[in-house]
Short mmCIF file of C-alpha atoms in Angstrom, two decimals:
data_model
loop_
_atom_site.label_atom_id
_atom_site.label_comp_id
_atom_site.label_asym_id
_atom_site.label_seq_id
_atom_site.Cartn_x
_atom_site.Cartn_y
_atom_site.Cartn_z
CA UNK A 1 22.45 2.45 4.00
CA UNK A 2 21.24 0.28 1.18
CA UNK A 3 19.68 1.00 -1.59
CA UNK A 4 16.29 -0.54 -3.15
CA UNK A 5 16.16 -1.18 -7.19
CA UNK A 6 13.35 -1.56 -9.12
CA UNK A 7 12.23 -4.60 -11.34
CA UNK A 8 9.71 -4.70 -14.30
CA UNK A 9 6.48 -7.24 -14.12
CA UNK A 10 8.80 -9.32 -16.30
CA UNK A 11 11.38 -9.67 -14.50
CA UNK A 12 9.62 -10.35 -11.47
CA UNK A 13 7.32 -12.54 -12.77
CA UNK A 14 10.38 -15.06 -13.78
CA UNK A 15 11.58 -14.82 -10.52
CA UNK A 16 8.74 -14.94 -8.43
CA UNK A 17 9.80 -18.52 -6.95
CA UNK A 18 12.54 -16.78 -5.21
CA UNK A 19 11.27 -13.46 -4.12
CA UNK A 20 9.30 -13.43 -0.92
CA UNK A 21 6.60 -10.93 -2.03
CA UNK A 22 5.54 -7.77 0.68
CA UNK A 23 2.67 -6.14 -0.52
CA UNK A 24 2.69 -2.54 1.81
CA UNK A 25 -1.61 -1.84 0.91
CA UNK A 26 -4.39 -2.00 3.07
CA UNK A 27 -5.43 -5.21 3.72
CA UNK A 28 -8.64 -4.06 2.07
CA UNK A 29 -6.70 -3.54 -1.15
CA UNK A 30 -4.72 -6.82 -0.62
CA UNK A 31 -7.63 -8.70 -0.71
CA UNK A 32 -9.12 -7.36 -4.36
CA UNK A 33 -6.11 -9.11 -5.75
CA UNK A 34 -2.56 -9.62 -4.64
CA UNK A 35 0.98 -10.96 -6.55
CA UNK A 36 0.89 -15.00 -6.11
CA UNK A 37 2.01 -15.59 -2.49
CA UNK A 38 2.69 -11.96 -1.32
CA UNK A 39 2.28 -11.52 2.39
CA UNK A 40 0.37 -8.06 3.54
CA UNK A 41 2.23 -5.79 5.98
CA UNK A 42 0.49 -2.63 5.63
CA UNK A 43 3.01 0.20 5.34
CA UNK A 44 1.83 2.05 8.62
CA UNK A 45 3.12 -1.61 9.69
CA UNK A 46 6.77 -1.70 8.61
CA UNK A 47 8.75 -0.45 11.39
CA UNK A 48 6.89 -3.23 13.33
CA UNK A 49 7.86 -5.99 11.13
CA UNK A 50 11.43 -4.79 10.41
CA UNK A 51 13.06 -7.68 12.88
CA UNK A 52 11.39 -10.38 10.84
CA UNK A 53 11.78 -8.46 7.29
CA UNK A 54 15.57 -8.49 7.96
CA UNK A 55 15.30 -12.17 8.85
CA UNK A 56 13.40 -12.90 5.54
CA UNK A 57 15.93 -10.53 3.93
CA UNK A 58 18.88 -12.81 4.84
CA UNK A 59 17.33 -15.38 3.36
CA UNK A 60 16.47 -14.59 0.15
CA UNK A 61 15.04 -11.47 -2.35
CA UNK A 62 12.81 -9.14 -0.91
CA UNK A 63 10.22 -7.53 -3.82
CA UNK A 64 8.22 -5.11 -2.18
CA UNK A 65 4.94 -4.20 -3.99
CA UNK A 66 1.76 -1.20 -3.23
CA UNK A 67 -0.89 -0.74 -6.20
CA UNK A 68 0.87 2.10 -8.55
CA UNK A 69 4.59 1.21 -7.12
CA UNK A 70 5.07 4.78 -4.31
CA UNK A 71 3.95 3.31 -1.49
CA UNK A 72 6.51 0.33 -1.92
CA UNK A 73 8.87 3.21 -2.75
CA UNK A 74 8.32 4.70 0.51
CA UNK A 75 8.81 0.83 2.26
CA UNK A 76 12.17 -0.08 0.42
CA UNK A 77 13.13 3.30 1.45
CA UNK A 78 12.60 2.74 5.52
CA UNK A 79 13.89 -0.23 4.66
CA UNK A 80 16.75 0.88 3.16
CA UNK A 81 17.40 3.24 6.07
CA UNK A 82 17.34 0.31 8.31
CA UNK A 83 19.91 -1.62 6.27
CA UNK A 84 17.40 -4.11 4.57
CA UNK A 85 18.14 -4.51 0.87
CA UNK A 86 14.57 -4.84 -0.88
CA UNK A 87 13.48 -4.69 -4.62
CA UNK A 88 10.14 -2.60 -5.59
CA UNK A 89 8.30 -3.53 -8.28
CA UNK A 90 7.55 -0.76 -11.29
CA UNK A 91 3.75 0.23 -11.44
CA UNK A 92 3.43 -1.75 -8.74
CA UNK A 93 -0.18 -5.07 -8.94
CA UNK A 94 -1.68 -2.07 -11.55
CA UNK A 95 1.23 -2.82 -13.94
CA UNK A 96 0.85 -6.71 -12.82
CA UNK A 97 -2.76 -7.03 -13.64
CA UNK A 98 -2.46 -4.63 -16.73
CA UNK A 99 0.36 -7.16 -18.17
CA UNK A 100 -1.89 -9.95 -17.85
CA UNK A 101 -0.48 -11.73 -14.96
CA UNK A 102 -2.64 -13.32 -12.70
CA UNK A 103 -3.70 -11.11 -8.90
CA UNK A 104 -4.61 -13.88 -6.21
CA UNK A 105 -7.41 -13.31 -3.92
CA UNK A 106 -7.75 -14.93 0.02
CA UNK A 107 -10.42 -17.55 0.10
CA UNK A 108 -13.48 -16.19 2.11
CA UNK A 109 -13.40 -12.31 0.22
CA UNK A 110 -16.77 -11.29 0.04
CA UNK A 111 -16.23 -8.05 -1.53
CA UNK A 112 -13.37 -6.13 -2.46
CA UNK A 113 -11.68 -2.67 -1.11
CA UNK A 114 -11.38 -0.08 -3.36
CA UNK A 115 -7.82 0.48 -3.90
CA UNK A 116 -5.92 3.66 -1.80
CA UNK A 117 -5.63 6.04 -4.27
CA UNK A 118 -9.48 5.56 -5.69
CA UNK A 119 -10.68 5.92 -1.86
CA UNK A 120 -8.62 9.15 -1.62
CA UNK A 121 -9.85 10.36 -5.21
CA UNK A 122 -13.61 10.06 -3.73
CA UNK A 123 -12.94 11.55 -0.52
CA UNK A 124 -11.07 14.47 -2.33
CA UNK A 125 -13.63 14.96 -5.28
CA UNK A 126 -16.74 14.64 -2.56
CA UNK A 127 -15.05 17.12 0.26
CA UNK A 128 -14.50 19.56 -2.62
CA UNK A 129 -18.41 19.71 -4.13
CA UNK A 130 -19.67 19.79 -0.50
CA UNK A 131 -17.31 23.01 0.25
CA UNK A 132 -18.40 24.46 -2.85
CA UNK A 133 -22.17 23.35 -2.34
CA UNK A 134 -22.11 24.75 1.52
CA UNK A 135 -20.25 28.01 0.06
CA UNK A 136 -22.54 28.74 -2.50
CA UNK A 137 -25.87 27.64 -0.11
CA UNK A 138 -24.82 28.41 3.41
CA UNK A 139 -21.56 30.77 3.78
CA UNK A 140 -19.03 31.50 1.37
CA UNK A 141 -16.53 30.23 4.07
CA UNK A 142 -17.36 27.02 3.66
CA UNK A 143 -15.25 27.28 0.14
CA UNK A 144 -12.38 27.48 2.25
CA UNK A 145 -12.96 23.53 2.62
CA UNK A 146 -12.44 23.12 -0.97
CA UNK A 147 -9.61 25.54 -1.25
CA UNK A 148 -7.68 23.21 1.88
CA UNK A 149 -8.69 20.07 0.23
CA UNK A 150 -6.80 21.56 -3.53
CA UNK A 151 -4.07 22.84 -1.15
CA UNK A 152 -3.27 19.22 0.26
CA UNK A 153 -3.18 17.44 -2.74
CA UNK A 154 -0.60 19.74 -4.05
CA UNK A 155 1.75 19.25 -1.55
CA UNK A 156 0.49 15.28 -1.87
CA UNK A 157 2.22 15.30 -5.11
CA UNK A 158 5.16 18.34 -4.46
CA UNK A 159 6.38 15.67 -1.24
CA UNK A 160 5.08 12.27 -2.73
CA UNK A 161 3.48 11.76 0.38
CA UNK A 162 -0.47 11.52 0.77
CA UNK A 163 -2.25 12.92 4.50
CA UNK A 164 -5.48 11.85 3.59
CA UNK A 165 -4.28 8.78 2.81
CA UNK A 166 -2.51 7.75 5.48
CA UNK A 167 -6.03 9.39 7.64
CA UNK A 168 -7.98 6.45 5.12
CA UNK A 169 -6.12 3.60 6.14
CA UNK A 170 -6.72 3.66 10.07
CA UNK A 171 -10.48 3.03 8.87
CA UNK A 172 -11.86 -0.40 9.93
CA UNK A 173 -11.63 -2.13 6.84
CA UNK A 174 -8.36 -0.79 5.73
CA UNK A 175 -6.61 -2.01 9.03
CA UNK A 176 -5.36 -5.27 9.28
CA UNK A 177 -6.82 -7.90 12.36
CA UNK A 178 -4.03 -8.34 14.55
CA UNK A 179 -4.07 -12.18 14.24
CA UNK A 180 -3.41 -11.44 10.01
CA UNK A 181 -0.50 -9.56 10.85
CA UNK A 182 0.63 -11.99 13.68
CA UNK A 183 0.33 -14.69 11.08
CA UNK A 184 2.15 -12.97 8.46
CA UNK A 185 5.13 -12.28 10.45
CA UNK A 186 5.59 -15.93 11.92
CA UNK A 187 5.71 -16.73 8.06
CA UNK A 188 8.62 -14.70 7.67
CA UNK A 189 10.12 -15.77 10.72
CA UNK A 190 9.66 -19.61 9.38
CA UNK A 191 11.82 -18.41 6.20
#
């Protein structure tokens, strides 16, 4: 098995030329503002494009990169499993952005995604006042809702893993269009 480090905006940013760039979001999120020449391969996605990640990988640096940095975690670490050495980069295009580098958007974005985590925070915050508001105005059951909602993001962040999240991204405009992906894994075949 190999094992994934982790590189700081600096350090990526000087050797961005090299690295091919895997940004594991939504495509939604991808197109708000993504590294300089990442390609998008949702993380739901990786185990199909491990043949041509490995092929990129033996040609060169793989940085991996999600919006906060565990969601790349979670790629290098299939990766990893599956003998592909990858790099993930710390605080993932939040840090990027925050340092003052520069986020790329695809020509033709209308609008932009909100990012993962601020989809899940909404969902969360808005299931919880409707259990509360259906417990205190319909049945005191309905609080139950809330209570399974609080219980969920607990073990979110005890097992670094996110349910609603993953439930999020098979929504339309989180999911990528076939031909994206398609196109996206020809370019790393053409590494």
């Amino acid at each position: 098995m190999t094992t994934s480090t982790a590189l700081t905006t600096g350090e990526a940013r000087t050797r961005l030329h090299e690295l091919t760039v895997i940004d594991v979001r939504t495509p939604g999120e991808y197109a708000g503002g993504h590294l300089p020449g990442a390609l998008n391969i949702p993380l739901d996605q990786i185990q199909r494009a491990l043949p041509d990640l490995r092929h990129a990988a033996d040609h060169g640096d793989l940085l991996v990169v999600c919006a906060s940095g565990a969601r790349s975690e979670n790629a290098c670490r299939i990766l990893a499993e599956n003998g592909v050495t990858a790099a993930t980069l710390s605080g993932g295009t939040g840090a990027w952005a925050a340092d003052g580098h520069e986020l790329h958007r695809p020509q033709g974005t209308s609008r932009a995604t909100w990012g993962m985590e601020r989809q899940v925070r909404f969902t969360a915050g808005t299931t919880v006042l409707l259990g509360l508001l259906l417990g205190l105005t319909v049945h005191p059951a309905f609080q139950l809702l809330s209570a399974g909602i609080a219980g969920g993001l607990v073990f979110s962040a005890l097992t670094n893993t996110c349910g609603m999240a993953a439930m999020l991204a098979k929504l339309p405009h989180n999911r990528p269009r076939t031909a994206d992906l398609d196109s996206t894994l020809a370019a790393l075949r053409n590494l």
